[in-house]
PDB file of C-alpha atoms in Angstrom:
ATOM      1  CA  MET A   1      62.214 -12.493  58.726  1.00 45.00           C
ATOM      2  CA  PRO A   2      64.124 -10.987  61.771  1.00 48.00           C
ATOM      3  CA  GLU A   3      62.870 -11.806  65.325  1.00 45.00           C
ATOM      4  CA  GLY A   4      60.243  -9.171  66.361  1.00 46.00           C
ATOM      5  CA  ALA A   5      59.549  -8.059  62.631  1.00 43.00           C
ATOM      6  CA  VAL A   6      56.057  -7.181  62.287  1.00 40.00           C
ATOM      7  CA  PHE A   7      54.712  -8.637  58.748  1.00 39.00           C
ATOM      8  CA  THR A   8      52.241  -6.353  56.800  1.00 36.00           C
ATOM      9  CA  ARG A   9      50.020  -7.353  53.676  1.00 41.00           C
ATOM     10  CA  LYS A  10      51.030  -5.288  50.902  1.00 41.00           C
ATOM     11  CA  LYS A  11      48.436  -2.759  49.760  1.00 47.00           C
ATOM     12  CA  PRO A  12      47.502  -2.500  46.319  1.00 50.00           C
ATOM     13  CA  THR A  13      47.797   0.546  44.539  1.00 67.00           C
ATOM     14  CA  GLN A  14      44.273   2.656  44.406  1.00 84.00           C
ATOM     15  CA  ARG A  15      44.058   2.624  40.681  1.00 84.00           C
ATOM     16  CA  ARG A  16      44.868  -1.232  40.963  1.00 87.00           C
ATOM     17  CA  ALA A  17      42.325  -1.796  43.645  1.00 89.00           C
ATOM     18  CA  ALA A  18      39.760   0.053  42.133  1.00 88.00           C
ATOM     19  CA  ALA A  19      39.980  -2.041  38.724  1.00 92.00           C
ATOM     20  CA  THR A  20      40.000  -5.435  40.978  1.00 93.00           C
ATOM     21  CA  VAL A  21      36.916  -4.505  42.542  1.00 93.00           C
ATOM     22  CA  ALA A  22      34.993  -3.332  39.235  1.00 93.00           C
ATOM     23  CA  THR A  23      36.007  -6.900  38.058  1.00 95.00           C
ATOM     24  CA  LEU A  24      34.768  -8.321  40.958  1.00 95.00           C
ATOM     25  CA  VAL A  25      31.459  -6.596  40.784  1.00 93.00           C
ATOM     26  CA  GLU A  26      30.888  -7.040  36.970  1.00 92.00           C
ATOM     27  CA  ALA A  27      31.641 -10.800  37.656  1.00 95.00           C
ATOM     28  CA  GLY A  28      28.979 -10.595  40.446  1.00 93.00           C
ATOM     29  CA  PHE A  29      26.433  -9.855  37.525  1.00 88.00           C
ATOM     30  CA  GLN A  30      27.834 -12.137  35.416  1.00 90.00           C
ATOM     31  CA  VAL A  31      27.319 -15.204  38.018  1.00 91.00           C
ATOM     32  CA  LEU A  32      23.977 -14.099  39.197  1.00 86.00           C
ATOM     33  CA  GLU A  33      22.685 -13.815  35.584  1.00 82.00           C
ATOM     34  CA  ARG A  34      24.146 -17.542  35.028  1.00 86.00           C
ATOM     35  CA  ASP A  35      23.566 -19.459  38.405  1.00 86.00           C
ATOM     36  CA  GLY A  36      20.901 -17.134  40.159  1.00 81.00           C
ATOM     37  CA  ALA A  37      20.352 -15.486  43.524  1.00 77.00           C
ATOM     38  CA  GLU A  38      20.416 -18.975  45.341  1.00 80.00           C
ATOM     39  CA  ARG A  39      23.611 -20.325  43.915  1.00 85.00           C
ATOM     40  CA  LEU A  40      25.874 -17.026  43.766  1.00 88.00           C
ATOM     41  CA  SER A  41      28.866 -17.736  45.929  1.00 94.00           C
ATOM     42  CA  THR A  42      31.972 -15.811  46.322  1.00 95.00           C
ATOM     43  CA  THR A  43      33.809 -18.770  45.200  1.00 96.00           C
ATOM     44  CA  ALA A  44      32.137 -18.856  41.596  1.00 96.00           C
ATOM     45  CA  VAL A  45      32.475 -14.909  41.638  1.00 96.00           C
ATOM     46  CA  ALA A  46      36.251 -15.203  42.422  1.00 97.00           C
ATOM     47  CA  GLU A  47      36.517 -18.043  39.732  1.00 97.00           C
ATOM     48  CA  ARG A  48      34.621 -15.939  37.075  1.00 96.00           C
ATOM     49  CA  ALA A  49      36.948 -12.650  38.038  1.00 97.00           C
ATOM     50  CA  GLY A  50      40.041 -15.184  37.372  1.00 96.00           C
ATOM     51  CA  VAL A  51      41.429 -14.261  40.913  1.00 96.00           C
ATOM     52  CA  SER A  52      41.527 -16.004  43.943  1.00 96.00           C
ATOM     53  CA  ILE A  53      39.393 -16.324  46.441  1.00 96.00           C
ATOM     54  CA  GLY A  54      41.557 -14.746  49.058  1.00 95.00           C
ATOM     55  CA  THR A  55      41.933 -11.519  46.537  1.00 95.00           C
ATOM     56  CA  LEU A  56      38.211 -11.418  46.803  1.00 95.00           C
ATOM     57  CA  TYR A  57      38.168 -11.343  50.877  1.00 94.00           C
ATOM     58  CA  GLN A  58      40.605  -8.642  50.755  1.00 93.00           C
ATOM     59  CA  TYR A  59      37.718  -6.058  49.467  1.00 93.00           C
ATOM     60  CA  PHE A  60      34.319  -7.746  50.505  1.00 93.00           C
ATOM     61  CA  CYS A  61      34.302 -10.146  53.561  1.00 92.00           C
ATOM     62  CA  ASN A  62      31.078 -11.743  52.642  1.00 92.00           C
ATOM     63  CA  LYS A  63      28.888 -12.372  49.911  1.00 92.00           C
ATOM     64  CA  ASP A  64      26.435  -9.584  51.312  1.00 89.00           C
ATOM     65  CA  GLU A  65      29.075  -6.891  51.062  1.00 90.00           C
ATOM     66  CA  LEU A  66      29.606  -7.804  47.324  1.00 92.00           C
ATOM     67  CA  LEU A  67      25.894  -7.749  46.907  1.00 89.00           C
ATOM     68  CA  LYS A  68      25.888  -4.306  48.448  1.00 86.00           C
ATOM     69  CA  ALA A  69      28.648  -2.990  46.344  1.00 89.00           C
ATOM     70  CA  MET A  70      26.648  -4.512  42.965  1.00 88.00           C
ATOM     71  CA  ALA A  71      23.442  -2.596  44.624  1.00 83.00           C
ATOM     72  CA  ARG A  72      25.589   0.773  45.210  1.00 82.00           C
ATOM     73  CA  GLN A  73      26.903   0.865  41.401  1.00 84.00           C
ATOM     74  CA  GLU A  74      23.330   0.221  40.390  1.00 80.00           C
ATOM     75  CA  VAL A  75      21.916   3.071  42.335  1.00 76.00           C
ATOM     76  CA  SER A  76      25.021   5.219  41.703  1.00 79.00           C
ATOM     77  CA  GLU A  77      24.514   4.768  37.938  1.00 78.00           C
ATOM     78  CA  LEU A  78      20.636   5.463  37.942  1.00 74.00           C
ATOM     79  CA  LEU A  79      20.984   8.622  40.066  1.00 73.00           C
ATOM     80  CA  GLN A  80      23.635   9.847  37.686  1.00 79.00           C
ATOM     81  CA  GLY A  81      21.421   9.036  34.638  1.00 75.00           C
ATOM     82  CA  VAL A  82      18.510  10.817  36.231  1.00 71.00           C
ATOM     83  CA  SER A  83      20.646  14.216  37.235  1.00 73.00           C
ATOM     84  CA  ARG A  84      21.712  14.301  33.485  1.00 76.00           C
ATOM     85  CA  ALA A  85      18.493  13.672  32.311  1.00 71.00           C
ATOM     86  CA  PHE A  86      17.092  16.617  34.865  1.00 67.00           C
ATOM     87  CA  ALA A  87      20.196  18.851  33.330  1.00 70.00           C
ATOM     88  CA  ALA A  88      18.940  18.022  29.722  1.00 70.00           C
ATOM     89  CA  SER A  89      15.231  18.652  30.345  1.00 63.00           C
ATOM     90  CA  ALA A  90      12.871  22.025  30.612  1.00 59.00           C
ATOM     91  CA  GLY A  91      11.266  22.913  33.517  1.00 55.00           C
ATOM     92  CA  GLY A  92       7.877  22.273  34.221  1.00 52.00           C
ATOM     93  CA  TYR A  93       6.519  18.660  35.005  1.00 54.00           C
ATOM     94  CA  ARG A  94      10.463  17.070  35.463  1.00 65.00           C
ATOM     95  CA  ALA A  95       8.662  13.777  36.955  1.00 71.00           C
ATOM     96  CA  ARG A  96       8.660  12.253  33.700  1.00 78.00           C
ATOM     97  CA  SER A  97      12.392  12.593  33.049  1.00 75.00           C
ATOM     98  CA  ILE A  98      12.947  10.518  36.544  1.00 75.00           C
ATOM     99  CA  VAL A  99      10.513   7.756  35.280  1.00 81.00           C
ATOM    100  CA  ARG A 100      11.695   7.543  31.736  1.00 82.00           C
ATOM    101  CA  THR A 101      15.343   7.447  32.693  1.00 80.00           C
ATOM    102  CA  ILE A 102      14.682   4.371  35.409  1.00 79.00           C
ATOM    103  CA  LEU A 103      12.293   2.497  33.242  1.00 82.00           C
ATOM    104  CA  ARG A 104      14.410   2.492  30.343  1.00 81.00           C
ATOM    105  CA  THR A 105      17.664   2.041  32.167  1.00 78.00           C
ATOM    106  CA  PHE A 106      16.391  -1.257  33.338  1.00 78.00           C
ATOM    107  CA  TRP A 107      13.995  -2.090  30.462  1.00 82.00           C
ATOM    108  CA  ASP A 108      16.860  -1.767  27.795  1.00 80.00           C
ATOM    109  CA  ALA A 109      19.329  -3.344  30.149  1.00 77.00           C
ATOM    110  CA  PRO A 110      21.530  -6.560  29.375  1.00 75.00           C
ATOM    111  CA  ALA A 111      20.322  -9.644  30.455  1.00 71.00           C
ATOM    112  CA  ASN A 112      22.302  -9.916  33.515  1.00 64.00           C
ATOM    113  CA  ARG A 113      21.559  -6.256  34.975  1.00 69.00           C
ATOM    114  CA  GLN A 114      17.709  -7.534  34.331  1.00 74.00           C
ATOM    115  CA  ALA A 115      18.473 -10.403  36.506  1.00 69.00           C
ATOM    116  CA  ALA A 116      19.995  -8.820  39.218  1.00 71.00           C
ATOM    117  CA  PHE A 117      17.664  -5.845  39.966  1.00 73.00           C
ATOM    118  CA  PRO A 118      14.792  -7.696  42.091  1.00 73.00           C
ATOM    119  CA  LEU A 119      17.781  -8.954  44.096  1.00 71.00           C
ATOM    120  CA  LEU A 120      19.542  -5.566  44.460  1.00 68.00           C
ATOM    121  CA  LEU A 121      16.281  -3.808  45.048  1.00 70.00           C
ATOM    122  CA  ARG A 122      16.442  -5.281  48.597  1.00 73.00           C
ATOM    123  CA  TYR A 123      19.532  -3.184  49.241  1.00 69.00           C
ATOM    124  CA  VAL A 124      18.543  -0.079  48.228  1.00 63.00           C
ATOM    125  CA  ALA A 125      16.857   0.436  51.863  1.00 58.00           C
ATOM    126  CA  ARG A 126      20.132  -0.290  53.579  1.00 61.00           C
ATOM    127  CA  ALA A 127      21.455   3.068  55.310  1.00 53.00           C
ATOM    128  CA  ASP A 128      24.369   3.728  53.286  1.00 58.00           C
ATOM    129  CA  LEU A 129      22.546   3.524  50.050  1.00 55.00           C
ATOM    130  CA  MET A 130      19.312   5.413  51.294  1.00 59.00           C
ATOM    131  CA  ARG A 131      21.673   8.419  52.357  1.00 63.00           C
ATOM    132  CA  GLU A 132      22.462   8.796  48.777  1.00 58.00           C
ATOM    133  CA  VAL A 133      18.815   8.369  47.739  1.00 60.00           C
ATOM    134  CA  LYS A 134      17.880  10.809  50.205  1.00 61.00           C
ATOM    135  CA  ALA A 135      20.487  13.282  49.145  1.00 60.00           C
ATOM    136  CA  PHE A 136      18.994  12.850  45.734  1.00 59.00           C
ATOM    137  CA  THR A 137      15.070  12.979  46.520  1.00 60.00           C
ATOM    138  CA  ALA A 138      16.475  16.382  48.613  1.00 58.00           C
ATOM    139  CA  GLY A 139      17.385  17.715  44.871  1.00 55.00           C
ATOM    140  CA  LEU A 140      14.155  16.442  43.473  1.00 57.00           C
ATOM    141  CA  GLY A 141      11.916  18.171  45.610  1.00 56.00           C
ATOM    142  CA  ARG A 142      13.656  21.517  45.198  1.00 55.00           C
ATOM    143  CA  ASP A 143      12.978  20.838  41.278  1.00 53.00           C
ATOM    144  CA  LEU A 144       9.489  19.887  41.634  1.00 55.00           C
ATOM    145  CA  ALA A 145       8.696  22.761  43.887  1.00 51.00           C
ATOM    146  CA  LEU A 146       7.547  21.027  46.919  1.00 54.00           C
ATOM    147  CA  ARG A 147       6.492  23.016  49.843  1.00 52.00           C
ATOM    148  CA  GLN A 148       8.682  20.800  52.094  1.00 59.00           C
ATOM    149  CA  SER A 149      11.652  18.354  51.565  1.00 67.00           C
ATOM    150  CA  LEU A 150      10.680  14.589  51.631  1.00 69.00           C
ATOM    151  CA  SER A 151      11.047  12.853  54.771  1.00 76.00           C
ATOM    152  CA  ASP A 152      12.781   9.531  55.112  1.00 74.00           C
ATOM    153  CA  GLU A 153       9.869   7.546  55.378  1.00 82.00           C
ATOM    154  CA  ALA A 154       8.123   9.572  52.021  1.00 80.00           C
ATOM    155  CA  ALA A 155      11.599   8.956  50.249  1.00 76.00           C
ATOM    156  CA  PHE A 156      11.388   4.940  51.351  1.00 77.00           C
ATOM    157  CA  VAL A 157       7.949   4.857  50.055  1.00 83.00           C
ATOM    158  CA  LEU A 158       8.290   6.605  46.701  1.00 81.00           C
ATOM    159  CA  THR A 159      11.681   4.974  45.890  1.00 77.00           C
ATOM    160  CA  ARG A 160      10.463   1.525  46.616  1.00 78.00           C
ATOM    161  CA  ALA A 161       7.171   2.024  44.910  1.00 85.00           C
ATOM    162  CA  VAL A 162       8.673   3.286  41.612  1.00 83.00           C
ATOM    163  CA  LEU A 163      11.412   0.637  41.516  1.00 79.00           C
ATOM    164  CA  GLY A 164       9.045  -2.090  42.619  1.00 83.00           C
ATOM    165  CA  VAL A 165       7.021  -1.485  39.719  1.00 88.00           C
ATOM    166  CA  VAL A 166      10.014  -1.286  37.264  1.00 84.00           C
ATOM    167  CA  SER A 167      11.634  -4.274  38.985  1.00 80.00           C
ATOM    168  CA  ALA A 168       8.119  -6.379  38.358  1.00 85.00           C
ATOM    169  CA  ALA A 169       8.339  -4.829  34.680  1.00 86.00           C
ATOM    170  CA  VAL A 170      11.825  -6.301  33.824  1.00 81.00           C
ATOM    171  CA  SER A 171      11.379  -9.798  35.734  1.00 78.00           C
ATOM    172  CA  GLU A 172       8.110 -10.856  34.934  1.00 83.00           C
ATOM    173  CA  PRO A 173       6.636 -11.778  31.654  1.00 84.00           C
ATOM    174  CA  HIS A 174       3.697  -9.362  30.550  1.00 86.00           C
ATOM    175  CA  ASN A 175       2.483  -7.656  27.586  1.00 91.00           C
ATOM    176  CA  LEU A 176       2.757  -4.429  29.327  1.00 90.00           C
ATOM    177  CA  ASP A 177       3.415  -1.271  26.936  1.00 92.00           C
ATOM    178  CA  ARG A 178       6.250   1.227  28.294  1.00 89.00           C
ATOM    179  CA  ASP A 179       4.623   4.523  27.345  1.00 91.00           C
ATOM    180  CA  ARG A 180       1.615   3.491  28.995  1.00 92.00           C
ATOM    181  CA  LEU A 181       3.296   2.125  31.882  1.00 92.00           C
ATOM    182  CA  GLU A 182       5.484   5.311  32.050  1.00 90.00           C
ATOM    183  CA  ASP A 183       2.627   7.554  32.062  1.00 91.00           C
ATOM    184  CA  GLU A 184       1.487   5.486  34.867  1.00 92.00           C
ATOM    185  CA  LEU A 185       3.984   5.911  36.999  1.00 89.00           C
ATOM    186  CA  VAL A 186       4.263   9.782  36.317  1.00 85.00           C
ATOM    187  CA  GLN A 187       0.877  10.211  37.895  1.00 88.00           C
ATOM    188  CA  LEU A 188       1.722   8.067  40.671  1.00 88.00           C
ATOM    189  CA  ILE A 189       4.607  10.120  41.638  1.00 82.00           C
ATOM    190  CA  LEU A 190       2.855  13.383  41.224  1.00 80.00           C
ATOM    191  CA  ARG A 191      -0.685  12.254  43.148  1.00 84.00           C
ATOM    192  CA  TYR A 192       1.714  10.806  45.547  1.00 83.00           C
ATOM    193  CA  LEU A 193       3.281  14.149  45.975  1.00 77.00           C
ATOM    194  CA  ASN A 194       0.297  16.319  45.875  1.00 74.00           C
ATOM    195  CA  LEU A 195       1.374  17.987  43.051  1.00 63.00           C
ATOM    196  CA  GLY A 196      -2.158  18.017  41.512  1.00 52.00           C
ATOM    197  CA  GLY A 197      -3.817  17.417  38.105  1.00 47.00           C
ATOM    198  CA  ALA A 198      -2.899  15.130  35.590  1.00 45.00           C
ATOM    199  CA  GLU A 199       0.436  15.525  33.670  1.00 50.00           C
ATOM    200  CA  PRO A 200      -0.488  17.242  30.051  1.00 47.00           C
ATOM    201  CA  PRO A 201       0.023  14.279  27.475  1.00 47.00           C
ATOM    202  CA  GLU A 202       3.003  13.865  25.383  1.00 55.00           C
ATOM    203  CA  SER A 203       3.461  13.806  21.586  1.00 42.00           C
ATOM    204  CA  THR A 204       5.201  10.855  20.131  1.00 43.00           C
ATOM    205  CA  ALA A 205       8.320  13.176  18.898  1.00 43.00           C
ATOM    206  CA  ASP A 206       8.452  13.869  22.704  1.00 56.00           C
ATOM    207  CA  ARG A 207       8.612  10.341  23.928  1.00 55.00           C
ATOM    208  CA  GLN A 208      11.168   9.281  21.023  1.00 58.00           C
ATOM    209  CA  GLY A 209      13.182  12.323  22.378  1.00 53.00           C
TER     210      GLY A 209
END
């Protein structure tokens, strides 16, 4: 190399970089299921993804950053699912669309996603992820005809209350009925938001929809 030349690491193409990040994040879920949260390491994730540890560090400077990316993916996919459910539902009591989507997303999730959920729940409160959740809850407030938008504190409480219950439901042994748990979570949202009254009961056909 000529004297005085500056060496610049070759940057991967945008598509290739996105594919590598997706592979690393998926490997993170697989290692989390296999080894548990305490033994999850960047080295194990790199090995699982079939890349060098140096490649992993090009995208994630440490394990915390990798876990945050995993949490961001879960949150984004969940909010997209709730948005689709809203778009497909009729007006009125739309709190059930939220609860049903969240509950079914994780209740029916593969084992590696269920294993990851309690750990990733800790990252939902991080500032960058809460901005995404807050933007969603602002739209939720309009759909539920709230008199005023949810404060940051209210959005935090409501998000953690619902996700905390779902986290326990998918990670702890129990004999809970999913439909009854759904009913209780719907009432939690409506009463917390002071929307008044119990939601009308739903038919079996509606539940299967």
